[in-house]
Coordinates of C-alpha atoms in Angstrom, one line a residue:
Chain J
M1 CA -50.6 224.4 -32.2
A2 CA -49.5 223.3 -28.8
V3 CA -48.4 225.0 -25.6
K4 CA -47.1 223.0 -22.7
L5 CA -46.0 223.9 -19.2
E6 CA -43.9 221.1 -17.7
E7 CA -43.4 220.6 -14.0
E8 CA -40.8 217.8 -14.6
S9 CA -37.8 217.8 -16.8
F10 CA -38.7 217.2 -20.5
D11 CA -36.9 215.8 -23.5
P12 CA -36.8 218.4 -26.3
A13 CA -35.9 215.8 -28.9
A14 CA -38.9 213.7 -28.0
E15 CA -41.2 216.8 -28.0
I16 CA -40.0 217.8 -31.5
A17 CA -40.5 214.2 -32.7
R18 CA -44.0 214.1 -31.4
F19 CA -44.7 217.5 -32.9
E20 CA -43.5 216.5 -36.3
A21 CA -45.3 213.1 -36.1
S22 CA -48.6 215.1 -35.6
L23 CA -48.2 216.5 -39.2
P24 CA -48.7 214.6 -42.4
V25 CA -45.5 212.9 -43.7
G26 CA -44.0 214.9 -46.5
S27 CA -46.0 218.0 -45.8
F28 CA -43.2 220.1 -44.3
G29 CA -39.7 220.8 -45.5
A30 CA -38.4 222.9 -42.7
T31 CA -38.2 222.5 -38.9
A32 CA -36.5 225.3 -36.9
S33 CA -36.2 224.8 -33.2
F34 CA -34.6 226.4 -30.2
V35 CA -33.8 225.0 -26.8
G36 CA -32.8 227.1 -23.8
T37 CA -30.8 225.1 -21.3
M38 CA -29.9 226.1 -17.8
R39 CA -26.3 227.1 -17.5
N40 CA -24.1 226.5 -14.4
H41 CA -23.0 230.1 -14.3
N42 CA -24.5 233.5 -14.9
E43 CA -23.1 237.0 -14.6
G44 CA -19.9 235.7 -13.3
D45 CA -21.4 233.5 -10.5
S46 CA -21.7 229.8 -10.2
V47 CA -25.3 228.8 -10.2
T48 CA -26.5 225.5 -8.7
A49 CA -30.3 225.6 -9.2
M50 CA -33.1 227.7 -10.5
T51 CA -36.8 228.1 -9.7
L52 CA -39.2 229.1 -12.5
E53 CA -42.3 230.9 -11.2
H54 CA -45.2 231.6 -13.5
Y55 CA -48.8 233.0 -13.4
P56 CA -51.0 230.0 -14.1
G57 CA -53.7 230.8 -16.6
M58 CA -52.1 234.0 -17.8
T59 CA -48.9 232.3 -19.0
E60 CA -50.6 229.7 -21.1
N61 CA -52.9 232.4 -22.7
Q62 CA -49.8 234.4 -23.6
L63 CA -48.0 231.5 -25.1
E64 CA -51.0 230.7 -27.2
A65 CA -51.3 234.3 -28.3
V66 CA -47.6 234.3 -29.3
I67 CA -48.2 231.3 -31.6
E68 CA -51.2 233.0 -33.1
D69 CA -49.2 236.1 -33.8
A70 CA -46.5 234.0 -35.5
K71 CA -49.2 232.3 -37.7
K72 CA -50.5 235.7 -38.8
Q73 CA -47.0 236.9 -39.8
W74 CA -45.5 233.9 -41.5
D75 CA -46.7 231.0 -43.7
I76 CA -46.0 228.2 -41.2
I77 CA -47.7 224.9 -40.8
D78 CA -47.6 224.6 -37.0
A79 CA -45.7 225.7 -33.9
L80 CA -44.9 224.3 -30.5
I81 CA -43.8 225.9 -27.2
V82 CA -42.8 223.9 -24.2
H83 CA -41.6 225.7 -21.0
R84 CA -40.5 224.3 -17.6
V85 CA -41.9 225.6 -14.3
G86 CA -40.6 224.8 -10.8
E87 CA -37.2 223.7 -9.7
I88 CA -34.5 223.0 -12.3
L89 CA -30.8 222.1 -12.4
P90 CA -27.9 223.0 -14.7
G91 CA -28.2 221.2 -18.0
N92 CA -32.0 220.9 -17.8
P93 CA -34.0 222.3 -20.7
I94 CA -35.9 225.5 -19.8
V95 CA -37.8 226.2 -23.0
L96 CA -38.3 224.7 -26.5
T97 CA -39.8 226.5 -29.4
A98 CA -40.3 224.7 -32.7
V99 CA -41.9 225.6 -36.1
C100 CA -42.6 223.5 -39.1
S101 CA -43.2 225.2 -42.5
A102 CA -42.9 224.4 -46.2
H103 CA -39.7 226.5 -46.7
R104 CA -37.0 227.4 -44.3
A105 CA -37.2 231.2 -44.2
A106 CA -40.6 231.2 -42.4
A107 CA -39.5 228.5 -40.0
F108 CA -36.3 230.4 -39.0
D109 CA -38.1 233.7 -38.6
A110 CA -41.1 232.3 -36.7
C111 CA -39.0 230.2 -34.4
R112 CA -36.9 233.2 -33.3
F113 CA -40.0 235.4 -33.0
L114 CA -41.6 232.9 -30.6
M115 CA -38.5 233.1 -28.4
E116 CA -38.3 236.8 -28.4
A117 CA -42.0 237.3 -27.9
L118 CA -42.2 234.8 -25.0
K119 CA -39.2 236.3 -23.3
S120 CA -40.7 239.8 -23.4
R121 CA -44.4 239.0 -22.8
A122 CA -44.9 235.7 -21.0
T123 CA -45.2 235.8 -17.2
F124 CA -42.3 233.7 -16.1
W125 CA -39.7 234.7 -13.4
K126 CA -36.4 233.0 -12.7
K127 CA -34.8 232.8 -9.2
E128 CA -31.2 231.5 -9.1
T129 CA -29.5 229.7 -6.3
L130 CA -25.8 230.4 -6.2
A131 CA -23.0 228.1 -5.1
S132 CA -22.8 230.3 -1.9
G133 CA -26.4 229.4 -1.1
E134 CA -27.6 232.9 -1.8
Q135 CA -30.8 233.2 -3.8
R136 CA -31.5 236.0 -6.2
W137 CA -34.2 236.9 -8.8
V138 CA -32.9 237.3 -12.3
E139 CA -33.7 240.9 -13.2
K140 CA -33.4 241.0 -16.9
N141 CA -33.0 239.0 -20.1
T142 CA -30.0 239.0 -22.4
P143 CA -30.6 240.7 -25.7
G144 CA -32.0 238.5 -28.4
Y145 CA -30.8 240.3 -31.5
Chain V
M1 CA -67.4 243.7 -3.1
A2 CA -63.7 242.7 -3.5
I3 CA -60.9 242.7 -6.0
K4 CA -58.6 239.7 -6.1
V5 CA -54.9 240.7 -5.8
K6 CA -51.9 238.6 -6.7
F7 CA -48.2 239.4 -6.5
F8 CA -45.5 237.4 -8.2
A9 CA -41.8 236.8 -7.9
S10 CA -39.8 239.4 -5.9
L11 CA -43.0 241.4 -5.3
R12 CA -44.7 238.4 -3.8
E13 CA -41.9 238.0 -1.3
Q14 CA -42.2 241.6 -0.3
Q15 CA -45.9 241.4 0.6
P16 CA -47.4 240.0 3.8
E17 CA -48.5 236.4 3.2
G18 CA -52.3 235.8 2.9
L19 CA -53.2 239.0 1.3
N20 CA -55.3 238.0 -1.7
A21 CA -58.0 240.6 -2.0
V22 CA -58.9 244.2 -1.3
D23 CA -62.2 245.9 -0.7
A24 CA -63.5 247.4 -4.0
D25 CA -65.0 250.4 -2.3
G26 CA -63.6 253.6 -3.8
I27 CA -61.2 251.7 -6.1
Q28 CA -61.1 253.0 -9.7
T29 CA -57.8 252.1 -11.2
I30 CA -55.0 249.4 -10.9
A31 CA -52.9 252.0 -9.2
D32 CA -55.6 252.4 -6.5
V33 CA -55.5 248.6 -5.9
W34 CA -51.7 248.8 -5.5
E35 CA -52.1 251.6 -2.9
R36 CA -54.7 249.8 -0.9
A37 CA -52.9 246.4 -1.0
T38 CA -49.5 247.6 -0.2
S39 CA -50.3 250.7 2.0
T40 CA -47.8 252.7 -0.1
Q41 CA -48.6 255.7 -2.1
L42 CA -47.0 255.2 -5.5
M43 CA -46.8 252.2 -7.7
P44 CA -43.1 252.0 -8.8
A45 CA -42.5 252.5 -12.5
H46 CA -40.9 249.0 -13.0
V47 CA -43.9 247.2 -11.6
L48 CA -46.0 245.5 -14.3
C49 CA -49.7 244.7 -13.9
S50 CA -52.5 242.7 -15.3
V51 CA -56.3 242.5 -15.0
N52 CA -58.0 239.2 -15.5
L53 CA -54.9 237.7 -17.1
E54 CA -54.3 240.5 -19.6
H55 CA -51.4 243.0 -19.4
R56 CA -52.7 246.5 -18.4
E57 CA -51.4 249.9 -17.5
P58 CA -51.7 251.3 -13.9
H59 CA -54.1 254.0 -14.9
E60 CA -56.6 251.6 -16.3
A61 CA -59.9 250.9 -14.6
V62 CA -60.8 247.9 -12.5
K63 CA -64.1 246.7 -11.1
D64 CA -65.6 244.5 -8.4
G65 CA -64.6 240.9 -9.0
D66 CA -61.6 241.6 -11.2
E67 CA -58.3 239.8 -10.6
V68 CA -55.4 242.2 -10.5
A69 CA -51.8 241.1 -10.5
F70 CA -48.5 242.9 -9.9
F71 CA -45.1 241.6 -11.0
P72 CA -41.6 242.5 -12.0
P73 CA -40.3 242.4 -15.6
V74 CA -40.6 238.8 -16.9
T75 CA -37.5 236.7 -17.3
G76 CA -38.6 233.4 -18.8
G77 CA -37.3 231.5 -21.8
Chain M
M1 CA -17.1 220.7 -34.6
A2 CA -18.5 217.9 -36.7
V3 CA -19.5 217.3 -40.3
K4 CA -21.2 214.1 -41.3
L5 CA -22.4 212.8 -44.6
E6 CA -24.9 210.0 -44.1
E7 CA -25.7 207.4 -46.7
E8 CA -28.6 206.0 -44.7
S9 CA -31.5 207.9 -43.1
F10 CA -30.5 209.6 -39.8
D11 CA -32.3 210.7 -36.7
P12 CA -31.8 214.5 -36.2
A13 CA -33.0 214.3 -32.5
A14 CA -30.4 211.6 -31.8
E15 CA -27.7 213.6 -33.6
I16 CA -28.5 216.8 -31.6
A17 CA -28.5 214.8 -28.3
R18 CA -25.1 213.3 -29.1
F19 CA -23.8 216.8 -30.1
E20 CA -25.0 218.3 -26.8
A21 CA -23.7 215.4 -24.8
S22 CA -20.2 216.1 -26.2
L23 CA -20.3 219.5 -24.4
P24 CA -19.8 220.0 -20.7
V25 CA -23.2 220.0 -18.8
G26 CA -24.2 223.5 -18.0
S27 CA -21.8 225.1 -20.4
F28 CA -24.3 226.2 -23.0
G29 CA -27.6 228.0 -22.6
A30 CA -28.8 228.0 -26.2
T31 CA -29.2 225.4 -28.9
A32 CA -30.6 226.4 -32.3
S33 CA -31.2 223.8 -34.9
F34 CA -32.7 223.4 -38.3
V35 CA -33.8 220.2 -40.1
G36 CA -34.6 220.1 -43.8
T37 CA -37.0 217.3 -44.6
M38 CA -38.0 215.9 -48.0
R39 CA -41.5 217.0 -49.0
N40 CA -43.8 214.9 -51.1
H41 CA -44.4 217.8 -53.5
N42 CA -42.4 220.5 -55.2
E43 CA -43.3 223.3 -57.7
G44 CA -46.8 221.9 -58.1
D45 CA -45.7 218.3 -58.7
S46 CA -46.0 215.2 -56.6
V47 CA -42.5 213.9 -55.8
T48 CA -41.9 210.2 -54.8
A49 CA -38.2 210.0 -54.3
M50 CA -35.0 212.1 -54.5
T51 CA -31.3 211.4 -55.1
L52 CA -28.7 213.5 -53.5
E53 CA -25.4 213.6 -55.4
H54 CA -22.2 215.2 -53.9
Y55 CA -18.6 215.6 -54.7
P56 CA -16.7 213.4 -52.2
G57 CA -13.8 215.3 -50.5
M58 CA -14.9 218.7 -51.7
T59 CA -18.2 218.6 -50.0
E60 CA -16.8 217.7 -46.6
N61 CA -14.1 220.5 -46.9
Q62 CA -16.8 223.0 -47.7
L63 CA -19.0 222.1 -44.8
E64 CA -16.0 222.3 -42.4
A65 CA -15.1 225.7 -43.9
V66 CA -18.7 226.9 -43.3
I67 CA -18.5 226.0 -39.6
E68 CA -15.1 227.7 -39.4
D69 CA -16.7 230.9 -40.9
A70 CA -19.5 230.7 -38.3
K71 CA -17.0 230.4 -35.5
K72 CA -15.2 233.5 -36.7
Q73 CA -18.4 235.6 -36.9
W74 CA -20.2 234.5 -33.7
D75 CA -19.4 233.6 -30.2
I76 CA -20.5 230.0 -30.4
I77 CA -19.4 226.9 -28.5
D78 CA -19.7 224.3 -31.2
A79 CA -21.6 223.5 -34.4
L80 CA -22.8 220.4 -36.2
I81 CA -23.8 219.7 -39.8
V82 CA -25.3 216.4 -40.9
H83 CA -26.3 215.9 -44.6
R84 CA -27.8 213.0 -46.4
V85 CA -26.4 211.6 -49.7
G86 CA -27.9 209.0 -51.9
E87 CA -31.6 208.0 -52.3
I88 CA -34.2 209.5 -50.0
L89 CA -37.9 209.4 -49.6
P90 CA -40.6 211.9 -48.5
G91 CA -40.4 212.6 -44.8
N92 CA -36.7 211.7 -44.6
P93 CA -34.4 214.3 -43.1
I94 CA -32.0 215.9 -45.7
V95 CA -29.9 218.2 -43.6
L96 CA -29.4 219.1 -40.0
T97 CA -27.6 222.2 -38.7
A98 CA -27.2 222.8 -35.0
V99 CA -25.3 225.4 -32.9
C100 CA -24.7 225.6 -29.2
S101 CA -23.7 228.9 -27.5
A102 CA -23.9 230.7 -24.2
H103 CA -26.7 233.0 -25.3
R104 CA -29.4 232.7 -27.9
A105 CA -28.6 235.4 -30.4
A106 CA -25.4 233.8 -31.6
A107 CA -27.0 230.4 -31.8
F108 CA -29.9 231.7 -33.9
D109 CA -27.7 233.7 -36.2
A110 CA -25.0 231.0 -36.7
C111 CA -27.5 228.2 -37.3
R112 CA -29.2 230.1 -40.0
F113 CA -25.8 231.2 -41.5
L114 CA -24.8 227.5 -41.7
M115 CA -27.9 226.7 -43.7
E116 CA -27.6 229.6 -46.1
A117 CA -23.8 229.1 -46.6
L118 CA -24.2 225.3 -47.3
K119 CA -27.0 225.9 -49.7
S120 CA -25.0 228.4 -51.7
R121 CA -21.5 226.8 -51.4
A122 CA -21.6 223.1 -50.7
T123 CA -21.5 220.7 -53.7
F124 CA -24.8 218.8 -53.4
W125 CA -27.3 218.3 -56.3
K126 CA -30.8 217.0 -56.0
K127 CA -32.6 214.9 -58.6
E128 CA -36.3 214.4 -58.0
T129 CA -38.4 211.4 -59.2
L130 CA -42.0 212.5 -59.9
A131 CA -45.2 210.5 -59.4
S132 CA -45.2 210.1 -63.3
G133 CA -41.9 208.4 -63.1
E134 CA -40.1 211.3 -64.8
Q135 CA -36.8 212.4 -63.2
R136 CA -35.6 216.0 -63.1
W137 CA -32.7 217.9 -61.6
V138 CA -33.7 220.6 -59.1
E139 CA -32.3 223.7 -60.7
K140 CA -32.4 226.3 -57.9
N141 CA -32.9 226.7 -54.2
T142 CA -35.8 228.6 -52.6
P143 CA -34.7 231.9 -51.0
G144 CA -33.5 231.7 -47.4
Y145 CA -34.4 235.3 -46.2
Chain G
M1 CA 0.8 214.5 -68.5
A2 CA -2.9 214.6 -67.8
I3 CA -5.5 216.6 -66.0
K4 CA -8.3 214.7 -64.2
V5 CA -11.8 215.8 -65.1
K6 CA -15.0 215.2 -63.3
F7 CA -18.6 216.2 -64.1
F8 CA -21.5 216.2 -61.7
A9 CA -25.3 216.1 -61.8
S10 CA -26.8 217.1 -65.1
L11 CA -23.4 217.8 -66.6
R12 CA -22.3 214.3 -65.8
E13 CA -25.3 212.8 -67.6
Q14 CA -24.5 214.9 -70.7
Q15 CA -20.9 213.6 -71.0
P16 CA -19.8 210.3 -72.5
E17 CA -19.2 207.8 -69.7
G18 CA -15.6 206.9 -68.9
L19 CA -14.1 210.3 -69.7
N20 CA -12.0 211.1 -66.6
A21 CA -8.9 212.9 -67.9
V22 CA -7.6 215.1 -70.7
D23 CA -4.1 215.5 -72.1
A24 CA -2.5 218.5 -70.4
D25 CA -0.6 219.6 -73.5
G26 CA -1.5 223.1 -74.4
I27 CA -4.0 223.5 -71.6
Q28 CA -3.7 226.7 -69.6
T29 CA -7.1 227.5 -68.0
I30 CA -10.1 225.7 -66.7
A31 CA -12.0 226.8 -69.8
D32 CA -9.4 225.0 -72.0
V33 CA -10.1 221.8 -70.0
W34 CA -13.8 222.2 -70.7
E35 CA -13.2 222.7 -74.4
R36 CA -11.0 219.6 -74.7
A37 CA -13.2 217.4 -72.5
T38 CA -16.5 218.3 -74.1
S39 CA -15.4 219.2 -77.7
T40 CA -17.4 222.4 -77.5
Q41 CA -16.0 225.9 -77.8
L42 CA -17.5 227.8 -75.0
M43 CA -18.1 227.0 -71.4
P44 CA -21.7 228.0 -70.6
A45 CA -22.0 230.8 -68.0
H46 CA -24.1 228.7 -65.6
V47 CA -21.4 226.0 -65.3
L48 CA -19.4 226.2 -62.1
C49 CA -16.0 224.7 -61.7
S50 CA -13.3 223.7 -59.2
V51 CA -9.7 222.8 -59.1
N52 CA -8.4 220.4 -56.5
L53 CA -11.6 220.7 -54.5
E54 CA -11.7 224.5 -54.4
H55 CA -14.2 226.7 -56.3
R56 CA -12.4 228.5 -59.2
E57 CA -13.3 230.8 -62.1
P58 CA -13.1 229.5 -65.7
H59 CA -10.2 231.8 -66.6
E60 CA -8.0 230.5 -63.8
A61 CA -4.9 228.4 -64.5
V62 CA -4.6 224.6 -64.3
K63 CA -1.5 222.4 -64.4
D64 CA -0.6 218.8 -65.0
G65 CA -2.0 216.6 -62.3
D66 CA -4.8 218.9 -61.2
E67 CA -8.3 217.6 -60.7
V68 CA -10.8 219.9 -62.5
A69 CA -14.6 219.5 -61.9
F70 CA -17.6 221.0 -63.7
F71 CA -21.1 221.2 -62.2
P72 CA -24.4 223.1 -62.2
P73 CA -25.5 225.4 -59.4
V74 CA -25.6 223.5 -56.1
T75 CA -29.0 222.6 -54.7
G76 CA -28.3 220.9 -51.3
G77 CA -29.7 221.5 -47.9

């Protein structure tokens, strides 16, 4: 199990490769992953940058709890959550969730659960900078199901 | 005899800078901390709160030395 | 849209990176992906190798049809399916499905649909080589939901 | 006047090598192709089939020049 908050841009592919490499070769048959990437538009406006604020200490605890919950509900081998904090630009990854399991159903279910759980529970807040220069706090998430 | 107070995101921007604790005297609940820290009567319904890094409800108790935080709905991921 | 049958081992991370790089920066907010990896055991037996047979022509058509079906059902930007054929070893990737969309619900749903649809419709057959040297055809898939 | 025939996976291994077509004379359905190609009467229920790269049912018609394939349940992915 790993939870990482990154202050610099990260490479989701490299994170997944490292995560899989930490497990015995041939032990898992399924890897489901999700990457949230910053878009250059939101709610009809052009967005040029974003700041991700978090609550140091509480956020990490919550992400670890989310993985523990997934392990209780599904037969998974391991899970990974990586989340950016700080200033990010369009095209940059914001979040990665990945799950390895023997069979695919558990990996799909748990990977999606990680995303929904972190979006509803983990203390992150997004502030967008629009093309006009205006800054605004994102007020709610898009629905996940 | 103090309770640490943190605000995040839009709530942080609405508070005076440098406020990071309130006197614990007479404080019983999270809502009391809000009242003392912000000098407003009622904690708005959309404000979320935590005590010592755990989500809590406004009516729950706090004690000297606790860290209480107030923040808007989370929008990560 | 891309469908690829690979005769040699492929790198899922590199495939996803290429797929994302083919889309405009900032255009997508969600990438869901799934990788099926060969395990070193199945149904209680140790497995040392596997052969993936397919029906050239028909298999590619089916994978393209599966992506078309996904595009009809969900608001996705693009999708990718990569599938191995030939001889593979434990730890090698067998299949990759990936979907990019604006928001996460469509990416999750469509990525899982691609896997279930290809497992039920696409003409691939697996033959396992056991540690004993015995070879056997895999007779059915594990459930996906 | 011939119909191309292919077998895949376990069915391929059960057929004589080199069989790749049957005479189209008197052939009406996929099941007829099976009977002629395998010299057995009944096409087993678990056998799947296609005509010209499309999934089909055994009772469906075939014609001269078609490519008919027989295979077990698919197990890819």
